[in-house]
XYZ file of C-alpha atoms in Angstrom:
517
model
C 2.934 18.758 -26.697
C 3.065 16.976 -29.931
C 1.749 19.324 -32.839
C -0.692 17.866 -35.001
C -0.501 18.925 -38.647
C -2.781 17.510 -41.469
C -2.116 17.110 -44.924
C -4.937 15.831 -47.200
C -4.515 12.464 -49.022
C -7.212 12.076 -51.490
C -6.769 12.165 -55.367
C -7.133 15.862 -55.952
C -4.562 16.914 -53.633
C -2.209 14.215 -54.262
C -2.290 15.244 -57.961
C -1.171 18.854 -56.600
C 1.715 17.567 -54.931
C 0.432 16.962 -51.385
C 2.518 13.541 -51.042
C 6.005 15.836 -51.672
C 4.835 18.582 -49.278
C 4.097 16.332 -46.237
C 7.320 14.358 -46.913
C 9.059 17.888 -46.673
C 6.879 18.980 -43.563
C 8.151 15.518 -41.661
C 12.015 16.025 -43.038
C 11.888 19.648 -41.617
C 10.444 18.431 -38.481
C 13.034 15.916 -37.934
C 15.901 18.277 -38.504
C 14.762 21.196 -36.111
C 13.622 18.647 -33.502
C 10.238 19.741 -33.598
C 7.497 17.116 -31.954
C 4.921 16.590 -34.593
C 2.211 14.268 -35.834
C 1.767 14.056 -39.277
C -1.823 13.431 -40.005
C -2.681 12.065 -43.684
C -6.648 13.412 -43.560
C -9.365 13.587 -46.513
C -9.800 16.838 -48.192
C -12.295 19.334 -46.940
C -13.480 19.762 -50.341
C -11.859 23.118 -50.863
C -10.400 22.167 -54.149
C -9.330 25.954 -54.967
C -6.888 25.635 -51.963
C -5.538 22.515 -52.218
C -3.129 20.907 -51.293
C -4.339 22.786 -47.820
C -2.268 22.096 -44.782
C -3.768 22.414 -41.360
C -1.756 23.071 -38.016
C -3.672 22.220 -34.524
C -3.671 25.201 -32.331
C -5.370 26.198 -29.155
C -7.741 28.174 -30.918
C -8.500 25.455 -33.561
C -7.548 24.313 -36.692
C -5.316 26.947 -39.008
C -5.518 26.297 -42.744
C -2.873 27.368 -45.489
C -3.355 26.767 -49.017
C -2.677 26.402 -51.752
C 0.511 25.359 -50.954
C 3.392 24.083 -53.358
C 6.180 22.568 -52.063
C 8.328 25.745 -53.235
C 6.194 27.402 -50.342
C 7.014 24.794 -47.572
C 10.569 26.628 -46.576
C 8.783 29.920 -46.181
C 6.064 28.293 -44.296
C 8.243 26.870 -41.862
C 10.330 29.942 -41.471
C 7.450 31.995 -40.647
C 6.314 29.863 -37.957
C 4.151 27.105 -39.810
C 4.797 25.056 -36.880
C 3.431 27.602 -33.976
C 0.253 28.312 -36.020
C 1.513 31.583 -37.174
C -1.399 33.694 -39.056
C 1.002 36.005 -40.662
C 1.461 34.474 -44.008
C -0.040 34.816 -47.436
C -1.209 31.478 -47.468
C -2.579 31.456 -44.326
C -6.755 31.370 -44.555
C -7.060 31.701 -40.843
C -9.420 29.121 -38.960
C -10.357 26.461 -41.165
C -13.940 26.294 -40.042
C -14.277 30.286 -40.336
C -13.420 30.125 -44.181
C -16.637 31.209 -45.683
C -16.799 28.700 -48.267
C -16.926 26.132 -45.741
C -18.530 28.258 -42.695
C -21.712 28.615 -44.632
C -22.418 24.935 -45.782
C -24.897 22.605 -44.310
C -22.803 19.581 -44.000
C -24.897 16.524 -42.697
C -23.498 13.751 -45.034
C -19.815 15.289 -45.257
C -19.661 16.489 -41.564
C -16.606 14.307 -41.082
C -14.832 15.337 -44.446
C -11.056 16.292 -43.695
C -11.360 15.863 -39.934
C -9.081 12.975 -39.730
C -7.308 9.962 -40.962
C -10.332 8.109 -42.973
C -8.857 4.783 -42.266
C -9.139 5.248 -38.499
C -12.176 3.645 -36.858
C -11.115 5.124 -33.490
C -11.560 8.348 -35.653
C -14.771 7.458 -36.974
C -16.304 6.158 -33.471
C -15.233 9.359 -32.196
C -17.096 11.548 -34.691
C -20.641 9.580 -34.138
C -19.654 6.643 -36.152
C -21.772 3.488 -36.333
C -24.271 5.164 -33.853
C -26.722 4.924 -36.981
C -25.808 1.105 -36.837
C -26.472 0.853 -33.447
C -29.908 2.183 -33.569
C -30.634 0.481 -36.647
C -29.834 -3.057 -35.014
C -32.706 -2.148 -32.462
C -35.370 -1.793 -35.145
C -37.226 -4.225 -37.081
C -36.791 -4.383 -40.669
C -40.042 -2.734 -41.475
C -39.437 0.148 -38.946
C -35.821 0.711 -40.781
C -37.594 0.964 -43.999
C -40.170 3.434 -42.545
C -37.511 5.748 -41.105
C -35.923 5.938 -44.506
C -39.417 6.751 -45.884
C -39.969 9.478 -43.205
C -36.699 10.957 -43.883
C -37.966 11.796 -47.522
C -34.462 10.433 -48.874
C -34.322 10.298 -52.624
C -31.817 8.719 -54.827
C -28.791 10.894 -54.962
C -27.680 9.378 -58.099
C -29.918 11.432 -60.357
C -33.484 9.908 -60.757
C -34.565 11.182 -57.308
C -36.545 7.909 -56.992
C -37.913 7.773 -53.235
C -35.717 5.286 -51.501
C -37.996 4.291 -49.224
C -40.222 2.913 -51.853
C -37.699 0.761 -53.512
C -36.471 -0.344 -50.149
C -40.138 -1.682 -49.213
C -40.576 -3.384 -52.660
C -37.422 -5.293 -51.847
C -38.134 -5.979 -48.222
C -41.906 -7.554 -49.394
C -40.100 -9.639 -51.985
C -39.857 -12.983 -50.986
C -36.539 -14.905 -51.862
C -33.557 -16.890 -50.471
C -31.164 -14.494 -51.833
C -31.420 -10.561 -51.852
C -28.581 -7.708 -52.556
C -27.373 -4.172 -51.985
C -25.532 -2.845 -54.639
C -23.766 0.546 -54.460
C -23.455 2.709 -57.733
C -19.805 4.190 -57.250
C -19.260 4.466 -60.993
C -19.362 8.044 -60.870
C -18.708 9.272 -64.489
C -20.947 12.499 -64.798
C -18.866 15.609 -65.899
C -17.681 17.789 -63.078
C -18.784 15.321 -60.294
C -16.509 13.932 -57.580
C -18.601 13.736 -54.523
C -18.882 9.972 -54.608
C -14.802 9.976 -54.826
C -14.761 12.188 -51.884
C -16.892 9.885 -49.857
C -14.982 6.920 -50.428
C -11.365 8.185 -50.463
C -12.107 10.390 -46.958
C -14.800 9.050 -45.093
C -14.943 5.281 -46.317
C -16.862 3.805 -43.015
C -19.731 6.016 -43.386
C -20.400 3.952 -46.862
C -19.890 0.783 -45.066
C -22.245 1.677 -42.433
C -24.954 2.889 -44.725
C -24.602 -0.166 -46.686
C -25.003 -2.770 -43.863
C -28.000 -0.379 -42.495
C -29.324 -1.277 -46.057
C -28.960 -4.717 -45.907
C -30.441 -5.262 -42.344
C -33.415 -2.935 -43.621
C -34.339 -5.410 -46.642
C -33.193 -8.507 -45.453
C -29.751 -8.784 -48.028
C -26.403 -10.233 -46.561
C -24.246 -9.248 -49.373
C -23.323 -5.948 -50.879
C -21.090 -5.054 -53.767
C -19.625 -1.447 -54.388
C -19.342 -1.432 -58.165
C -16.772 1.365 -58.332
C -15.603 3.452 -61.480
C -12.241 2.141 -62.888
C -10.858 5.102 -62.863
C -10.670 5.578 -59.139
C -7.603 3.261 -58.253
C -6.819 5.188 -54.740
C -10.615 4.809 -53.669
C -10.508 1.100 -54.486
C -7.252 0.675 -52.193
C -8.978 2.716 -49.368
C -12.370 1.041 -49.682
C -10.756 -2.243 -49.399
C -8.885 -1.496 -46.452
C -11.789 0.098 -44.441
C -13.623 -3.401 -45.407
C -10.791 -5.449 -44.113
C -10.794 -2.981 -40.739
C -14.480 -2.899 -40.554
C -14.852 -6.692 -40.865
C -11.651 -7.331 -38.049
C -13.589 -4.607 -35.767
C -17.091 -6.580 -35.732
C -18.824 -4.029 -38.316
C -19.099 -6.916 -41.026
C -19.532 -10.288 -41.109
C -21.331 -13.025 -39.510
C -22.137 -11.416 -36.022
C -22.482 -7.713 -36.493
C -22.002 -5.775 -33.476
C -22.662 -9.254 -31.905
C -26.196 -8.897 -33.025
C -26.263 -12.318 -34.884
C -26.889 -10.797 -38.183
C -24.458 -11.066 -41.305
C -23.728 -8.823 -44.153
C -20.748 -9.089 -46.321
C -19.337 -6.437 -48.673
C -16.799 -6.454 -51.716
C -15.341 -3.960 -53.992
C -15.939 -4.765 -58.030
C -14.268 -2.491 -60.525
C -16.349 -1.154 -63.153
C -16.050 -1.829 -66.869
C -14.697 1.912 -68.234
C -18.258 2.633 -69.383
C -20.410 5.585 -68.984
C -23.411 3.390 -69.494
C -22.728 1.317 -66.507
C -23.708 3.969 -64.152
C -27.406 3.172 -65.516
C -28.395 0.728 -62.915
C -29.563 -2.221 -65.209
C -26.429 -2.302 -67.458
C -24.420 -2.097 -64.256
C -26.067 -4.936 -63.009
C -25.221 -6.935 -66.403
C -21.722 -5.697 -65.739
C -21.595 -6.953 -62.250
C -22.620 -10.287 -63.461
C -19.681 -10.274 -65.797
C -21.610 -9.491 -68.975
C -21.062 -6.727 -71.390
C -22.825 -3.732 -69.760
C -26.108 -3.062 -71.393
C -29.453 -1.579 -70.510
C -32.187 -4.488 -69.578
C -35.799 -3.381 -70.402
C -37.956 -2.915 -67.502
C -40.278 -4.428 -65.988
C -38.973 -6.579 -64.302
C -37.648 -3.970 -61.877
C -34.205 -4.808 -60.523
C -35.806 -4.468 -56.820
C -37.803 -7.834 -57.899
C -35.200 -9.093 -60.005
C -31.736 -7.465 -59.930
C -28.590 -9.096 -59.318
C -28.533 -12.691 -60.747
C -32.353 -12.201 -61.073
C -32.528 -11.719 -57.368
C -34.224 -8.880 -55.361
C -31.888 -6.232 -55.086
C -31.405 -2.551 -54.004
C -29.464 -0.639 -56.076
C -28.301 2.643 -54.391
C -26.264 5.705 -55.128
C -23.049 6.295 -53.044
C -24.685 9.301 -51.476
C -28.020 7.846 -50.881
C -26.398 5.263 -48.961
C -23.916 7.594 -47.092
C -26.953 9.435 -45.780
C -28.309 6.674 -43.898
C -26.025 7.084 -40.816
C -27.095 10.597 -40.244
C -30.942 9.482 -40.406
C -30.607 6.540 -38.230
C -28.457 8.487 -35.447
C -30.368 11.990 -35.647
C -33.912 10.571 -36.752
C -36.109 10.718 -40.045
C -37.402 14.000 -38.766
C -34.075 16.027 -38.340
C -33.273 15.096 -41.970
C -36.773 15.870 -43.186
C -36.803 19.121 -41.404
C -33.978 20.270 -43.950
C -34.650 21.209 -47.365
C -38.055 22.230 -49.524
C -41.057 20.527 -51.125
C -40.340 16.749 -51.929
C -36.864 17.795 -51.579
C -35.454 17.046 -48.667
C -32.153 16.938 -46.963
C -29.271 18.160 -48.541
C -27.222 17.684 -51.835
C -23.741 18.265 -52.047
C -22.872 20.326 -55.141
C -19.705 19.774 -57.047
C -18.369 22.960 -58.378
C -16.369 22.753 -61.683
C -15.542 23.819 -64.984
C -14.777 27.704 -65.534
C -15.109 28.318 -61.589
C -12.610 30.685 -59.037
C -13.410 28.510 -56.407
C -14.303 24.968 -57.221
C -15.005 22.213 -54.749
C -17.773 20.413 -52.842
C -20.708 22.466 -51.428
C -23.199 20.570 -49.202
C -26.493 22.534 -49.142
C -30.092 22.174 -48.382
C -32.475 21.994 -51.216
C -33.857 25.479 -51.788
C -30.996 27.869 -52.304
C -30.747 29.279 -55.979
C -28.259 28.150 -58.514
C -26.960 31.943 -58.869
C -26.284 32.093 -55.206
C -24.293 28.700 -55.286
C -22.191 30.027 -58.393
C -21.664 33.675 -56.797
C -21.374 33.156 -52.950
C -19.492 29.772 -53.031
C -17.830 29.598 -56.291
C -16.878 33.411 -56.837
C -17.544 33.679 -60.392
C -15.638 32.353 -63.264
C -11.806 31.793 -63.056
C -11.057 33.696 -65.736
C -12.867 36.841 -64.417
C -15.254 36.926 -67.787
C -18.853 36.987 -67.572
C -20.508 33.542 -66.938
C -22.390 32.700 -70.185
C -23.831 29.083 -69.405
C -24.050 26.590 -66.774
C -24.549 22.724 -67.173
C -26.268 21.186 -64.309
C -26.549 17.225 -63.535
C -23.988 15.765 -65.936
C -23.436 15.355 -69.678
C -27.078 14.564 -70.068
C -28.426 17.982 -68.317
C -29.503 21.217 -69.991
C -27.209 24.111 -70.521
C -29.161 26.869 -68.402
C -28.899 30.492 -69.384
C -28.574 33.512 -67.152
C -32.366 33.906 -67.090
C -32.661 30.599 -65.211
C -30.042 30.917 -62.578
C -32.461 32.201 -59.639
C -33.949 28.820 -60.123
C -33.868 26.847 -56.856
C -31.941 23.910 -56.681
C -34.976 21.490 -55.907
C -35.982 18.606 -58.111
C -39.250 19.665 -58.971
C -38.074 23.392 -59.845
C -35.665 22.005 -62.140
C -37.856 19.785 -63.953
C -40.393 22.508 -64.385
C -37.713 24.245 -66.504
C -36.587 21.295 -68.575
C -33.420 20.607 -66.408
C -32.165 17.881 -63.797
C -30.503 18.080 -60.822
C -28.873 14.955 -61.195
C -25.963 14.201 -59.390
C -25.253 17.693 -58.205
C -22.476 18.599 -60.763
C -22.307 22.233 -61.804
C -20.088 23.059 -64.649
C -19.544 26.765 -65.390
C -18.711 28.306 -68.892
C -17.648 32.117 -69.382
C -18.572 34.094 -72.887
C -15.873 32.549 -74.743
C -17.538 29.024 -74.874
C -19.293 28.207 -78.196
C -22.670 27.089 -77.214
C -23.086 25.244 -81.026
C -19.897 23.005 -80.381
C -21.058 22.147 -76.564
C -24.299 20.697 -78.633
C -22.053 18.750 -80.981
C -20.259 17.216 -78.129
C -23.596 16.222 -76.353
C -24.206 14.088 -79.293
C -20.931 12.935 -79.895
C -20.691 11.520 -76.337
C -23.544 9.606 -76.771
C -22.269 8.194 -79.866
C -19.041 6.938 -77.925
C -20.940 5.943 -74.887
C -24.174 4.325 -75.937
C -24.585 0.798 -75.129
C -26.193 0.364 -78.618
C -29.309 -1.695 -77.541
C -31.897 0.483 -78.921
C -31.856 2.330 -82.494
C -33.121 5.822 -81.468
C -29.618 6.405 -79.232
C -27.587 4.229 -81.085
C -28.436 5.582 -84.651
C -29.856 8.843 -83.394
C -27.128 10.323 -81.463
C -24.643 9.453 -84.677
C -27.481 11.220 -87.220
C -27.449 13.897 -84.442
C -23.799 14.892 -84.974
C -24.047 15.004 -88.597
C -26.649 17.294 -88.500
C -25.420 19.665 -86.134
C -22.490 19.528 -88.475
C -24.248 20.564 -91.597
C -26.290 23.212 -89.691
C -22.838 24.753 -88.819
C -21.533 24.620 -92.095
C -24.438 26.643 -93.375
C -26.258 23.672 -95.399
C -30.043 24.241 -95.347
C -29.678 25.691 -91.861
C -33.467 25.962 -91.183
C -34.511 22.617 -92.746
C -31.723 20.658 -90.688
C -32.657 22.406 -87.369
C -36.086 20.990 -87.898
C -34.754 17.748 -88.438
C -32.572 18.078 -85.509
C -35.582 19.041 -83.459
C -37.557 15.988 -84.813
C -34.741 13.746 -84.096
C -34.391 15.311 -80.615
C -38.167 14.228 -79.891
C -37.595 10.662 -81.494
C -34.818 10.310 -78.926
C -36.693 11.041 -76.043
C -39.711 9.068 -76.827
C -37.878 6.087 -78.128
C -34.760 5.417 -76.244
C -34.810 2.630 -73.856
C -33.150 4.310 -70.801
C -31.934 7.798 -69.905
C -28.832 7.735 -71.984
C -30.600 8.412 -75.379
C -33.720 9.705 -73.661
C -31.850 12.601 -72.132
C -28.981 13.394 -74.669
C -31.337 15.626 -76.564
C -31.705 18.061 -73.273
C -28.639 19.810 -73.686
C -28.990 19.867 -77.604
C -32.703 21.545 -77.158
C -31.232 23.865 -74.422
C -28.883 25.434 -77.014
C -31.354 25.331 -79.786
C -33.839 27.205 -77.543
C -31.328 29.652 -75.839
C -27.963 29.830 -77.664
C -29.222 29.942 -81.248
C -26.871 32.091 -82.557
C -24.163 29.637 -81.633
C -25.520 27.321 -83.940
C -25.391 29.160 -87.002
C -22.335 29.111 -89.248
C -19.450 31.292 -88.058
C -19.126 33.437 -90.940
C -22.983 34.396 -90.417
C -22.204 35.237 -86.717
C -19.436 37.552 -87.676
C -21.616 39.413 -90.023
């Protein structure tokens, strides 16, 4: 029998040598006469084990990792092609690895199972079943399905998806659009990239469902320019989906139409904000629009537009296949379903962890992250990207839930979790937050454009010992002004990490000489 061997082909694995490892295994198989089928699958999201090589055995897939090119000869000699478990890199059955086994994968259930571009593989694992069900419903029923599921925007704002869709459905116009925000710019985040590189058809299926629901026949994926592999894979997947009848003028023989294109982003963090994204998509400089009017009424080219994050759209196939209630039954409070948390920074076991809302931050970092990479005590955690608050240990038992995090002045955002050990200088992190806004502000409003620049200057004065008490009061006032006066979340949330440092890590803002006394 032909032996199946899986070597990931996503950006993370390839950056760690997966291409070279795959070539070495193929060459060894040819030289030994072994009958193998090498499949370049997507990553399972266990980045701490990448490149992770899997071998199909009668008992299931066996994983080895992290594999380096220097390990290949030893793996082959010890019986890799026979599924031998007696090797230091052997992790046992892939599905039994605790990091993976203890997750609740709904959106990412197919992650890493096979060739991301194979429509046959996608269909064999429940692919396009949600679309088939959606085609049997009326537009209003499709929108109601999403509303009943409790799905909220996974890009950070957490706005109820059903409300946004209902607004676009009810808007009367000759043209409507679906825009996917794939400009994944938050620090420590990679879930959107994994969807596009490892399971691209789930995003295509979700966008077609969204188009059918609101009456849109054109979709655009606004893709982060730093994701060239995702661009190639999405373009190829779109071409194959169109050839198979899942895109174009006659979707699945229904007579319904939906077209889809990938457009590269402008390389600016602010273009992750939905109105700046729309400006950029129209070929203009990415600057924030004042609201109202809302994009749902006057969005792309002043037409009604649904702007959803990759993860929001990728959740739709499950919802329409398994039913709204199956999704709503997972989670807590008003946070329904799952969120793929992305563990990064100073973490021993980094990667993607999809869980139902409600687990605590501490459980996520300890049970899945395994603590810090350095082995030193954890000092602070930033959740929700560069605009999220730095959380001290006293807040690590907070449930991962939108409302629970809002109650402590924090945000879940896109699910990025960046960990810092006790060597971090939190005063420097506060300065970085303001400096990040200086660089990434679109410049349209004064509180953001000027406030962030002054913020860097004030923090420098505090840390150099220039009237620290007076400047701390000034920094506090400046943060309030930015929160209340900025046009969008860029300036409105930049103070969050700064304020958290002032509140929980105040000693790190003092001059170094004072801290050493």
